[in-house]
JSON list of C-alpha atoms in Angstrom, two decimals:
[
{"chain": "A", "resi": 26, "resn": "MET", "atom": "CA", "xyz": [120.33, -29.04, 1.69]},
{"chain": "A", "resi": 27, "resn": "ARG", "atom": "CA", "xyz": [117.86, -29.91, -1.05]},
{"chain": "A", "resi": 28, "resn": "LYS", "atom": "CA", "xyz": [118.95, -27.01, -3.25]},
{"chain": "A", "resi": 29, "resn": "TRP", "atom": "CA", "xyz": [122.60, -28.06, -3.06]},
{"chain": "A", "resi": 30, "resn": "LEU", "atom": "CA", "xyz": [121.66, -31.62, -3.93]},
{"chain": "A", "resi": 31, "resn": "THR", "atom": "CA", "xyz": [119.73, -30.38, -6.97]},
{"chain": "A", "resi": 32, "resn": "VAL", "atom": "CA", "xyz": [122.68, -28.26, -8.11]},
{"chain": "A", "resi": 33, "resn": "ARG", "atom": "CA", "xyz": [125.17, -31.09, -7.59]},
{"chain": "A", "resi": 34, "resn": "GLN", "atom": "CA", "xyz": [123.04, -33.55, -9.53]},
{"chain": "A", "resi": 35, "resn": "ALA", "atom": "CA", "xyz": [122.39, -31.22, -12.45]},
{"chain": "A", "resi": 36, "resn": "CYS", "atom": "CA", "xyz": [125.55, -29.08, -12.55]},
{"chain": "A", "resi": 37, "resn": "GLY", "atom": "CA", "xyz": [128.21, -31.13, -10.78]},
{"chain": "A", "resi": 38, "resn": "SER", "atom": "CA", "xyz": [130.15, -30.80, -7.54]},
{"chain": "A", "resi": 39, "resn": "GLY", "atom": "CA", "xyz": [132.40, -28.11, -9.01]},
{"chain": "A", "resi": 40, "resn": "GLU", "atom": "CA", "xyz": [129.46, -25.72, -9.32]},
{"chain": "A", "resi": 41, "resn": "VAL", "atom": "CA", "xyz": [128.44, -26.36, -5.71]},
{"chain": "A", "resi": 42, "resn": "LEU", "atom": "CA", "xyz": [131.96, -25.54, -4.51]},
{"chain": "A", "resi": 43, "resn": "ALA", "atom": "CA", "xyz": [132.04, -22.40, -6.65]},
{"chain": "A", "resi": 44, "resn": "ARG", "atom": "CA", "xyz": [128.74, -21.19, -5.21]},
{"chain": "A", "resi": 45, "resn": "LEU", "atom": "CA", "xyz": [129.81, -21.89, -1.64]},
{"chain": "A", "resi": 46, "resn": "ALA", "atom": "CA", "xyz": [133.03, -19.98, -2.28]},
{"chain": "A", "resi": 47, "resn": "ASP", "atom": "CA", "xyz": [130.96, -17.01, -3.49]},
{"chain": "A", "resi": 48, "resn": "ILE", "atom": "CA", "xyz": [128.98, -17.06, -0.26]},
{"chain": "A", "resi": 49, "resn": "LEU", "atom": "CA", "xyz": [132.13, -17.12, 1.85]},
{"chain": "A", "resi": 50, "resn": "TRP", "atom": "CA", "xyz": [134.14, -14.45, 0.03]},
{"chain": "A", "resi": 51, "resn": "SER", "atom": "CA", "xyz": [133.27, -12.59, -3.15]},
{"chain": "A", "resi": 52, "resn": "GLY", "atom": "CA", "xyz": [132.44, -9.23, -4.63]},
{"chain": "A", "resi": 53, "resn": "ARG", "atom": "CA", "xyz": [130.43, -8.47, -7.75]},
{"chain": "A", "resi": 54, "resn": "SER", "atom": "CA", "xyz": [129.15, -5.43, -9.58]},
{"chain": "A", "resi": 55, "resn": "TYR", "atom": "CA", "xyz": [125.89, -5.20, -11.48]},
{"chain": "A", "resi": 56, "resn": "LEU", "atom": "CA", "xyz": [124.28, -2.73, -13.82]},
{"chain": "A", "resi": 57, "resn": "ARG", "atom": "CA", "xyz": [120.55, -2.27, -13.29]},
{"chain": "A", "resi": 58, "resn": "VAL", "atom": "CA", "xyz": [118.50, -2.09, -16.49]},
{"chain": "A", "resi": 59, "resn": "GLU", "atom": "CA", "xyz": [114.78, -1.40, -16.52]},
{"chain": "A", "resi": 60, "resn": "ARG", "atom": "CA", "xyz": [111.80, -0.44, -18.64]},
{"chain": "A", "resi": 61, "resn": "GLY", "atom": "CA", "xyz": [108.20, 0.49, -18.05]},
{"chain": "A", "resi": 62, "resn": "LEU", "atom": "CA", "xyz": [105.49, -1.92, -19.14]},
{"chain": "A", "resi": 63, "resn": "GLU", "atom": "CA", "xyz": [102.73, 0.52, -20.01]},
{"chain": "A", "resi": 64, "resn": "ASP", "atom": "CA", "xyz": [101.70, 1.19, -23.61]},
{"chain": "A", "resi": 65, "resn": "LEU", "atom": "CA", "xyz": [103.63, -1.67, -25.15]},
{"chain": "A", "resi": 66, "resn": "ALA", "atom": "CA", "xyz": [103.16, -2.28, -28.84]},
{"chain": "A", "resi": 67, "resn": "GLY", "atom": "CA", "xyz": [101.61, -5.56, -29.95]},
{"chain": "A", "resi": 68, "resn": "THR", "atom": "CA", "xyz": [103.67, -8.74, -29.70]},
{"chain": "A", "resi": 69, "resn": "GLU", "atom": "CA", "xyz": [105.74, -9.20, -32.83]},
{"chain": "A", "resi": 70, "resn": "ASP", "atom": "CA", "xyz": [105.97, -12.40, -34.81]},
{"chain": "A", "resi": 71, "resn": "ASP", "atom": "CA", "xyz": [109.57, -13.21, -33.92]},
{"chain": "A", "resi": 72, "resn": "GLN", "atom": "CA", "xyz": [111.36, -15.09, -36.66]},
{"chain": "A", "resi": 73, "resn": "ALA", "atom": "CA", "xyz": [113.92, -16.19, -34.05]},
{"chain": "A", "resi": 74, "resn": "LEU", "atom": "CA", "xyz": [111.39, -18.51, -32.38]},
{"chain": "A", "resi": 75, "resn": "ARG", "atom": "CA", "xyz": [110.09, -20.13, -35.56]},
{"chain": "A", "resi": 76, "resn": "GLY", "atom": "CA", "xyz": [110.77, -23.83, -35.62]},
{"chain": "A", "resi": 77, "resn": "LEU", "atom": "CA", "xyz": [111.38, -23.81, -31.86]},
{"chain": "A", "resi": 78, "resn": "ARG", "atom": "CA", "xyz": [109.00, -24.57, -29.00]},
{"chain": "A", "resi": 79, "resn": "PHE", "atom": "CA", "xyz": [108.38, -21.79, -26.52]},
{"chain": "A", "resi": 80, "resn": "ARG", "atom": "CA", "xyz": [107.16, -22.80, -23.07]},
{"chain": "A", "resi": 81, "resn": "LYS", "atom": "CA", "xyz": [106.24, -20.79, -20.00]},
{"chain": "A", "resi": 82, "resn": "GLY", "atom": "CA", "xyz": [104.65, -21.20, -16.59]},
{"chain": "A", "resi": 83, "resn": "GLY", "atom": "CA", "xyz": [104.09, -24.65, -15.17]},
{"chain": "A", "resi": 84, "resn": "GLU", "atom": "CA", "xyz": [104.67, -26.33, -18.52]},
{"chain": "A", "resi": 85, "resn": "SER", "atom": "CA", "xyz": [108.12, -24.76, -18.76]},
{"chain": "A", "resi": 86, "resn": "LEU", "atom": "CA", "xyz": [109.14, -25.65, -15.19]},
{"chain": "A", "resi": 87, "resn": "ASP", "atom": "CA", "xyz": [107.95, -29.25, -15.51]},
{"chain": "A", "resi": 88, "resn": "ALA", "atom": "CA", "xyz": [109.87, -29.68, -18.77]},
{"chain": "A", "resi": 89, "resn": "LEU", "atom": "CA", "xyz": [112.96, -28.13, -17.19]},
{"chain": "A", "resi": 90, "resn": "LYS", "atom": "CA", "xyz": [112.84, -30.52, -14.24]},
{"chain": "A", "resi": 91, "resn": "ARG", "atom": "CA", "xyz": [112.55, -33.50, -16.58]},
{"chain": "A", "resi": 92, "resn": "TRP", "atom": "CA", "xyz": [115.46, -32.19, -18.62]},
{"chain": "A", "resi": 93, "resn": "ARG", "atom": "CA", "xyz": [117.60, -31.83, -15.49]},
{"chain": "A", "resi": 94, "resn": "MET", "atom": "CA", "xyz": [117.06, -35.51, -14.71]},
{"chain": "A", "resi": 95, "resn": "VAL", "atom": "CA", "xyz": [118.84, -36.34, -17.96]},
{"chain": "A", "resi": 96, "resn": "GLN", "atom": "CA", "xyz": [121.74, -34.08, -16.96]},
{"chain": "A", "resi": 97, "resn": "ARG", "atom": "CA", "xyz": [122.50, -36.42, -14.08]},
{"chain": "A", "resi": 98, "resn": "MET", "atom": "CA", "xyz": [124.06, -38.85, -16.55]},
{"chain": "A", "resi": 99, "resn": "PRO", "atom": "CA", "xyz": [127.88, -39.07, -16.37]},
{"chain": "A", "resi": 100, "resn": "GLY", "atom": "CA", "xyz": [129.60, -36.47, -18.53]},
{"chain": "A", "resi": 101, "resn": "THR", "atom": "CA", "xyz": [126.48, -34.29, -18.82]},
{"chain": "A", "resi": 102, "resn": "ARG", "atom": "CA", "xyz": [126.22, -30.99, -16.95]},
{"chain": "A", "resi": 103, "resn": "ALA", "atom": "CA", "xyz": [123.69, -28.14, -16.85]},
{"chain": "A", "resi": 104, "resn": "PRO", "atom": "CA", "xyz": [124.53, -24.47, -16.25]},
{"chain": "A", "resi": 105, "resn": "ILE", "atom": "CA", "xyz": [123.53, -23.03, -12.88]},
{"chain": "A", "resi": 106, "resn": "GLU", "atom": "CA", "xyz": [120.93, -20.82, -14.60]},
{"chain": "A", "resi": 107, "resn": "CYS", "atom": "CA", "xyz": [118.82, -23.94, -15.10]},
{"chain": "A", "resi": 108, "resn": "CYS", "atom": "CA", "xyz": [118.46, -24.42, -11.32]},
{"chain": "A", "resi": 109, "resn": "MET", "atom": "CA", "xyz": [117.04, -21.10, -10.15]},
{"chain": "A", "resi": 110, "resn": "ASP", "atom": "CA", "xyz": [113.97, -22.80, -8.70]},
{"chain": "A", "resi": 111, "resn": "ALA", "atom": "CA", "xyz": [116.28, -24.59, -6.28]},
{"chain": "A", "resi": 112, "resn": "MET", "atom": "CA", "xyz": [118.86, -21.81, -5.82]},
{"chain": "A", "resi": 113, "resn": "ALA", "atom": "CA", "xyz": [116.52, -18.82, -5.48]},
{"chain": "A", "resi": 114, "resn": "GLY", "atom": "CA", "xyz": [113.07, -20.29, -4.90]},
{"chain": "A", "resi": 115, "resn": "LEU", "atom": "CA", "xyz": [111.75, -19.06, -8.26]},
{"chain": "A", "resi": 116, "resn": "ASN", "atom": "CA", "xyz": [108.90, -20.93, -9.91]},
{"chain": "A", "resi": 117, "resn": "ARG", "atom": "CA", "xyz": [108.31, -18.93, -13.08]},
{"chain": "A", "resi": 118, "resn": "SER", "atom": "CA", "xyz": [110.47, -19.87, -16.04]},
{"chain": "A", "resi": 119, "resn": "TYR", "atom": "CA", "xyz": [110.41, -19.30, -19.78]},
{"chain": "A", "resi": 120, "resn": "THR", "atom": "CA", "xyz": [112.19, -21.86, -21.95]},
{"chain": "A", "resi": 121, "resn": "VAL", "atom": "CA", "xyz": [112.86, -22.45, -25.64]},
{"chain": "A", "resi": 122, "resn": "TRP", "atom": "CA", "xyz": [113.32, -25.97, -27.00]},
{"chain": "A", "resi": 123, "resn": "THR", "atom": "CA", "xyz": [114.24, -27.78, -30.17]},
{"chain": "A", "resi": 124, "resn": "GLY", "atom": "CA", "xyz": [112.85, -31.25, -29.63]},
{"chain": "A", "resi": 125, "resn": "ASP", "atom": "CA", "xyz": [114.12, -32.36, -26.22]},
{"chain": "A", "resi": 126, "resn": "GLU", "atom": "CA", "xyz": [117.11, -30.02, -26.36]},
{"chain": "A", "resi": 127, "resn": "LEU", "atom": "CA", "xyz": [117.02, -26.85, -24.27]},
{"chain": "A", "resi": 128, "resn": "ALA", "atom": "CA", "xyz": [118.08, -23.73, -26.17]},
{"chain": "A", "resi": 129, "resn": "GLN", "atom": "CA", "xyz": [117.30, -20.88, -23.78]},
{"chain": "A", "resi": 130, "resn": "VAL", "atom": "CA", "xyz": [116.05, -20.36, -20.24]},
{"chain": "A", "resi": 131, "resn": "SER", "atom": "CA", "xyz": [114.95, -17.21, -18.40]},
{"chain": "A", "resi": 132, "resn": "TRP", "atom": "CA", "xyz": [113.38, -16.71, -14.98]},
{"chain": "A", "resi": 133, "resn": "VAL", "atom": "CA", "xyz": [111.09, -14.05, -13.53]},
{"chain": "A", "resi": 134, "resn": "ALA", "atom": "CA", "xyz": [110.81, -13.01, -9.88]},
{"chain": "A", "resi": 135, "resn": "GLY", "atom": "CA", "xyz": [107.47, -11.38, -9.14]},
{"chain": "A", "resi": 136, "resn": "PRO", "atom": "CA", "xyz": [106.40, -8.88, -6.47]},
{"chain": "A", "resi": 137, "resn": "GLY", "atom": "CA", "xyz": [107.57, -9.92, -3.00]},
{"chain": "A", "resi": 138, "resn": "GLU", "atom": "CA", "xyz": [109.93, -12.62, -4.27]},
{"chain": "A", "resi": 139, "resn": "LYS", "atom": "CA", "xyz": [113.71, -12.56, -3.85]},
{"chain": "A", "resi": 140, "resn": "SER", "atom": "CA", "xyz": [115.58, -10.24, -6.16]},
{"chain": "A", "resi": 141, "resn": "SER", "atom": "CA", "xyz": [119.21, -10.79, -7.11]},
{"chain": "A", "resi": 142, "resn": "LEU", "atom": "CA", "xyz": [120.22, -8.14, -4.55]},
{"chain": "A", "resi": 143, "resn": "PRO", "atom": "CA", "xyz": [120.42, -9.85, -1.14]},
{"chain": "A", "resi": 144, "resn": "GLY", "atom": "CA", "xyz": [117.78, -8.71, 1.33]},
{"chain": "A", "resi": 145, "resn": "TRP", "atom": "CA", "xyz": [115.69, -6.75, -1.18]},
{"chain": "A", "resi": 146, "resn": "PRO", "atom": "CA", "xyz": [112.48, -8.36, -2.42]},
{"chain": "A", "resi": 147, "resn": "VAL", "atom": "CA", "xyz": [110.97, -7.31, -5.73]},
{"chain": "A", "resi": 148, "resn": "PRO", "atom": "CA", "xyz": [108.75, -4.21, -5.17]},
{"chain": "A", "resi": 149, "resn": "PRO", "atom": "CA", "xyz": [104.98, -4.19, -5.80]},
{"chain": "A", "resi": 150, "resn": "LYS", "atom": "CA", "xyz": [103.83, -3.97, -9.45]},
{"chain": "A", "resi": 151, "resn": "SER", "atom": "CA", "xyz": [107.35, -4.87, -10.56]},
{"chain": "A", "resi": 152, "resn": "CYS", "atom": "CA", "xyz": [109.28, -7.94, -11.66]},
{"chain": "A", "resi": 153, "resn": "GLU", "atom": "CA", "xyz": [112.91, -8.90, -12.13]},
{"chain": "A", "resi": 154, "resn": "ILE", "atom": "CA", "xyz": [114.14, -10.94, -15.08]},
{"chain": "A", "resi": 155, "resn": "ARG", "atom": "CA", "xyz": [116.84, -13.24, -13.72]},
{"chain": "A", "resi": 156, "resn": "ALA", "atom": "CA", "xyz": [119.37, -15.76, -15.02]},
{"chain": "A", "resi": 157, "resn": "SER", "atom": "CA", "xyz": [118.60, -15.42, -18.73]},
{"chain": "A", "resi": 158, "resn": "TYR", "atom": "CA", "xyz": [120.88, -17.94, -20.45]},
{"chain": "A", "resi": 159, "resn": "THR", "atom": "CA", "xyz": [121.17, -19.01, -24.08]},
{"chain": "A", "resi": 160, "resn": "PHE", "atom": "CA", "xyz": [123.12, -22.18, -24.79]},
{"chain": "A", "resi": 161, "resn": "PRO", "atom": "CA", "xyz": [126.23, -21.57, -26.95]},
{"chain": "A", "resi": 162, "resn": "ALA", "atom": "CA", "xyz": [124.92, -23.46, -29.99]},
{"chain": "A", "resi": 163, "resn": "TYR", "atom": "CA", "xyz": [121.93, -21.11, -30.19]},
{"chain": "A", "resi": 164, "resn": "ARG", "atom": "CA", "xyz": [123.60, -17.75, -29.65]},
{"chain": "A", "resi": 165, "resn": "GLY", "atom": "CA", "xyz": [123.61, -15.08, -32.33]},
{"chain": "A", "resi": 166, "resn": "ARG", "atom": "CA", "xyz": [120.11, -15.96, -33.57]},
{"chain": "A", "resi": 167, "resn": "GLY", "atom": "CA", "xyz": [118.14, -13.35, -31.66]},
{"chain": "A", "resi": 168, "resn": "ILE", "atom": "CA", "xyz": [116.50, -15.94, -29.39]},
{"chain": "A", "resi": 169, "resn": "CYS", "atom": "CA", "xyz": [117.23, -14.06, -26.17]},
{"chain": "A", "resi": 170, "resn": "VAL", "atom": "CA", "xyz": [115.75, -10.83, -27.56]},
{"chain": "A", "resi": 171, "resn": "ALA", "atom": "CA", "xyz": [112.63, -12.71, -28.71]},
{"chain": "A", "resi": 172, "resn": "VAL", "atom": "CA", "xyz": [112.19, -14.32, -25.28]},
{"chain": "A", "resi": 173, "resn": "LEU", "atom": "CA", "xyz": [112.65, -11.00, -23.46]},
{"chain": "A", "resi": 174, "resn": "ARG", "atom": "CA", "xyz": [110.03, -9.43, -25.73]},
{"chain": "A", "resi": 175, "resn": "GLU", "atom": "CA", "xyz": [107.60, -12.26, -24.95]},
{"chain": "A", "resi": 176, "resn": "ILE", "atom": "CA", "xyz": [108.25, -11.86, -21.23]},
{"chain": "A", "resi": 177, "resn": "VAL", "atom": "CA", "xyz": [107.63, -8.10, -21.07]},
{"chain": "A", "resi": 178, "resn": "HIS", "atom": "CA", "xyz": [104.38, -8.43, -23.02]},
{"chain": "A", "resi": 179, "resn": "ASP", "atom": "CA", "xyz": [103.29, -11.30, -20.78]},
{"chain": "A", "resi": 180, "resn": "LEU", "atom": "CA", "xyz": [103.98, -9.27, -17.65]},
{"chain": "A", "resi": 181, "resn": "ALA", "atom": "CA", "xyz": [102.28, -6.17, -19.02]},
{"chain": "A", "resi": 182, "resn": "ARG", "atom": "CA", "xyz": [99.10, -8.17, -19.62]},
{"chain": "A", "resi": 183, "resn": "GLU", "atom": "CA", "xyz": [99.17, -9.08, -15.93]},
{"chain": "A", "resi": 184, "resn": "GLY", "atom": "CA", "xyz": [99.13, -5.42, -14.92]},
{"chain": "A", "resi": 185, "resn": "LEU", "atom": "CA", "xyz": [102.74, -5.08, -13.81]},
{"chain": "A", "resi": 186, "resn": "THR", "atom": "CA", "xyz": [104.27, -1.69, -14.55]},
{"chain": "A", "resi": 187, "resn": "LEU", "atom": "CA", "xyz": [108.06, -2.15, -14.31]},
{"chain": "A", "resi": 188, "resn": "ALA", "atom": "CA", "xyz": [110.53, -4.83, -15.40]},
{"chain": "A", "resi": 189, "resn": "PHE", "atom": "CA", "xyz": [114.18, -4.74, -14.37]},
{"chain": "A", "resi": 190, "resn": "ALA", "atom": "CA", "xyz": [117.29, -6.90, -14.34]},
{"chain": "A", "resi": 191, "resn": "HIS", "atom": "CA", "xyz": [120.80, -6.83, -12.90]},
{"chain": "A", "resi": 192, "resn": "VAL", "atom": "CA", "xyz": [123.53, -7.61, -15.41]},
{"chain": "A", "resi": 193, "resn": "TRP", "atom": "CA", "xyz": [127.28, -7.95, -15.02]},
{"chain": "A", "resi": 194, "resn": "PRO", "atom": "CA", "xyz": [128.94, -4.89, -16.60]},
{"chain": "A", "resi": 195, "resn": "ASP", "atom": "CA", "xyz": [131.13, -7.04, -18.86]},
{"chain": "A", "resi": 196, "resn": "ASN", "atom": "CA", "xyz": [128.18, -9.11, -20.16]},
{"chain": "A", "resi": 197, "resn": "GLU", "atom": "CA", "xyz": [127.81, -7.08, -23.34]},
{"chain": "A", "resi": 198, "resn": "PRO", "atom": "CA", "xyz": [125.60, -9.60, -25.21]},
{"chain": "A", "resi": 199, "resn": "SER", "atom": "CA", "xyz": [122.99, -9.46, -22.42]},
{"chain": "A", "resi": 200, "resn": "LEU", "atom": "CA", "xyz": [123.14, -5.67, -22.22]},
{"chain": "A", "resi": 201, "resn": "ARG", "atom": "CA", "xyz": [122.61, -5.44, -25.98]},
{"chain": "A", "resi": 202, "resn": "ALA", "atom": "CA", "xyz": [119.68, -7.87, -25.82]},
{"chain": "A", "resi": 203, "resn": "PHE", "atom": "CA", "xyz": [117.95, -5.89, -23.07]},
{"chain": "A", "resi": 204, "resn": "ALA", "atom": "CA", "xyz": [118.58, -2.61, -24.95]},
{"chain": "A", "resi": 205, "resn": "LYS", "atom": "CA", "xyz": [116.87, -4.02, -28.06]},
{"chain": "A", "resi": 206, "resn": "VAL", "atom": "CA", "xyz": [113.73, -4.61, -25.98]},
{"chain": "A", "resi": 207, "resn": "GLY", "atom": "CA", "xyz": [113.72, -1.07, -24.62]},
{"chain": "A", "resi": 208, "resn": "PHE", "atom": "CA", "xyz": [115.61, -1.44, -21.33]},
{"chain": "A", "resi": 209, "resn": "ARG", "atom": "CA", "xyz": [118.02, 1.26, -20.23]},
{"chain": "A", "resi": 210, "resn": "VAL", "atom": "CA", "xyz": [120.75, 1.36, -17.61]},
{"chain": "A", "resi": 211, "resn": "THR", "atom": "CA", "xyz": [119.53, 3.21, -14.52]},
{"chain": "A", "resi": 212, "resn": "GLY", "atom": "CA", "xyz": [122.14, 2.43, -11.86]},
{"chain": "A", "resi": 213, "resn": "ALA", "atom": "CA", "xyz": [125.06, 0.37, -10.63]},
{"chain": "A", "resi": 214, "resn": "TRP", "atom": "CA", "xyz": [125.15, -1.98, -7.65]},
{"chain": "A", "resi": 215, "resn": "ARG", "atom": "CA", "xyz": [127.81, -3.88, -5.76]},
{"chain": "A", "resi": 216, "resn": "VAL", "atom": "CA", "xyz": [127.26, -7.00, -3.68]},
{"chain": "A", "resi": 217, "resn": "ARG", "atom": "CA", "xyz": [130.00, -8.13, -1.32]},
{"chain": "A", "resi": 218, "resn": "CYS", "atom": "CA", "xyz": [130.06, -11.42, 0.61]},
{"chain": "A", "resi": 219, "resn": "ARG", "atom": "CA", "xyz": [132.32, -11.90, 3.60]},
{"chain": "A", "resi": 220, "resn": "LEU", "atom": "CA", "xyz": [131.97, -15.21, 5.46]},
{"chain": "A", "resi": 221, "resn": "GLY", "atom": "CA", "xyz": [128.27, -15.38, 4.61]},
{"chain": "A", "resi": 222, "resn": "TRP", "atom": "CA", "xyz": [127.52, -11.76, 5.58]},
{"chain": "A", "resi": 223, "resn": "ARG", "atom": "CA", "xyz": [126.36, -9.88, 2.49]},
{"chain": "A", "resi": 224, "resn": "THR", "atom": "CA", "xyz": [126.30, -6.11, 2.00]},
{"chain": "A", "resi": 225, "resn": "VAL", "atom": "CA", "xyz": [124.93, -4.05, -0.89]},
{"chain": "A", "resi": 226, "resn": "CYS", "atom": "CA", "xyz": [126.33, -0.72, -2.11]},
{"chain": "A", "resi": 227, "resn": "ALA", "atom": "CA", "xyz": [124.77, 1.45, -4.80]},
{"chain": "A", "resi": 228, "resn": "ALA", "atom": "CA", "xyz": [125.93, 4.20, -7.15]},
{"chain": "A", "resi": 229, "resn": "ARG", "atom": "CA", "xyz": [123.19, 6.26, -8.79]},
{"chain": "A", "resi": 230, "resn": "ASP", "atom": "CA", "xyz": [123.30, 8.82, -11.58]},
{"chain": "A", "resi": 231, "resn": "GLY", "atom": "CA", "xyz": [127.08, 8.82, -11.63]},
{"chain": "A", "resi": 232, "resn": "GLY", "atom": "CA", "xyz": [127.26, 9.73, -7.96]},
{"chain": "A", "resi": 233, "resn": "GLY", "atom": "CA", "xyz": [129.53, 8.25, -5.31]},
{"chain": "A", "resi": 234, "resn": "ILE", "atom": "CA", "xyz": [129.14, 4.83, -3.78]},
{"chain": "A", "resi": 235, "resn": "MET", "atom": "CA", "xyz": [126.73, 4.77, -0.87]},
{"chain": "A", "resi": 236, "resn": "ASN", "atom": "CA", "xyz": [127.96, 3.56, 2.48]},
{"chain": "A", "resi": 237, "resn": "ALA", "atom": "CA", "xyz": [127.87, -0.22, 2.72]},
{"chain": "A", "resi": 238, "resn": "VAL", "atom": "CA", "xyz": [124.63, -1.27, 4.38]},
{"chain": "A", "resi": 239, "resn": "PRO", "atom": "CA", "xyz": [123.94, -4.78, 5.74]},
{"chain": "A", "resi": 240, "resn": "ALA", "atom": "CA", "xyz": [121.59, -6.64, 3.43]},
{"chain": "A", "resi": 241, "resn": "GLY", "atom": "CA", "xyz": [118.00, -6.31, 4.54]},
{"chain": "A", "resi": 242, "resn": "ARG", "atom": "CA", "xyz": [118.57, -3.14, 6.58]},
{"chain": "A", "resi": 243, "resn": "PHE", "atom": "CA", "xyz": [118.58, -0.59, 3.80]},
{"chain": "A", "resi": 244, "resn": "THR", "atom": "CA", "xyz": [115.34, 1.37, 3.75]},
{"chain": "A", "resi": 245, "resn": "GLY", "atom": "CA", "xyz": [115.63, 2.67, 0.19]},
{"chain": "A", "resi": 246, "resn": "ALA", "atom": "CA", "xyz": [114.22, 0.90, -2.86]},
{"chain": "A", "resi": 247, "resn": "PRO", "atom": "CA", "xyz": [116.72, -0.35, -5.47]}
]
């Protein structure tokens, strides 16, 4: 119940109803993009982040929680991507700020944490970049690309070897941003929800769709 209260307070009741509707009956397709983290070049001095404040780790999450408190004011709403700690149990965020205004947020799920595919945790030595969202006023400035570059270098320094994400096929800006940081499309996935029961299907290398398998019972690695 706490996660739904957090979402309602920050995003509004409409977002709660939309998410519950997804759980009851929905179907979505994702493209998987990934890149290795070995032998990365040095971190570039990204012009896109100049004049902005970049936060990560506990500092980022604390600032995000304080910012969400302000969103409880009448007429102010936050996107669902700002609540992934409540929705998905994630505790690692990267945020970009101008003063007290949030410009961009991204989340990372580490080994063993929930991935965006139901029932499949993130594999060892890997991480998933989730819910990367740039606010409309800050789009077109290269901020998302700069944040993704910071994230992959950060994760490489920790010894992780693979970063991946699942992106909606029609989200061309996100696909372009990931491509600029060296990610490539490696597969397609479908998640279907029927009255709370979620199944995952996969298509690999242009092949046919695998038989639907109940989430958590598939023995292969995504």
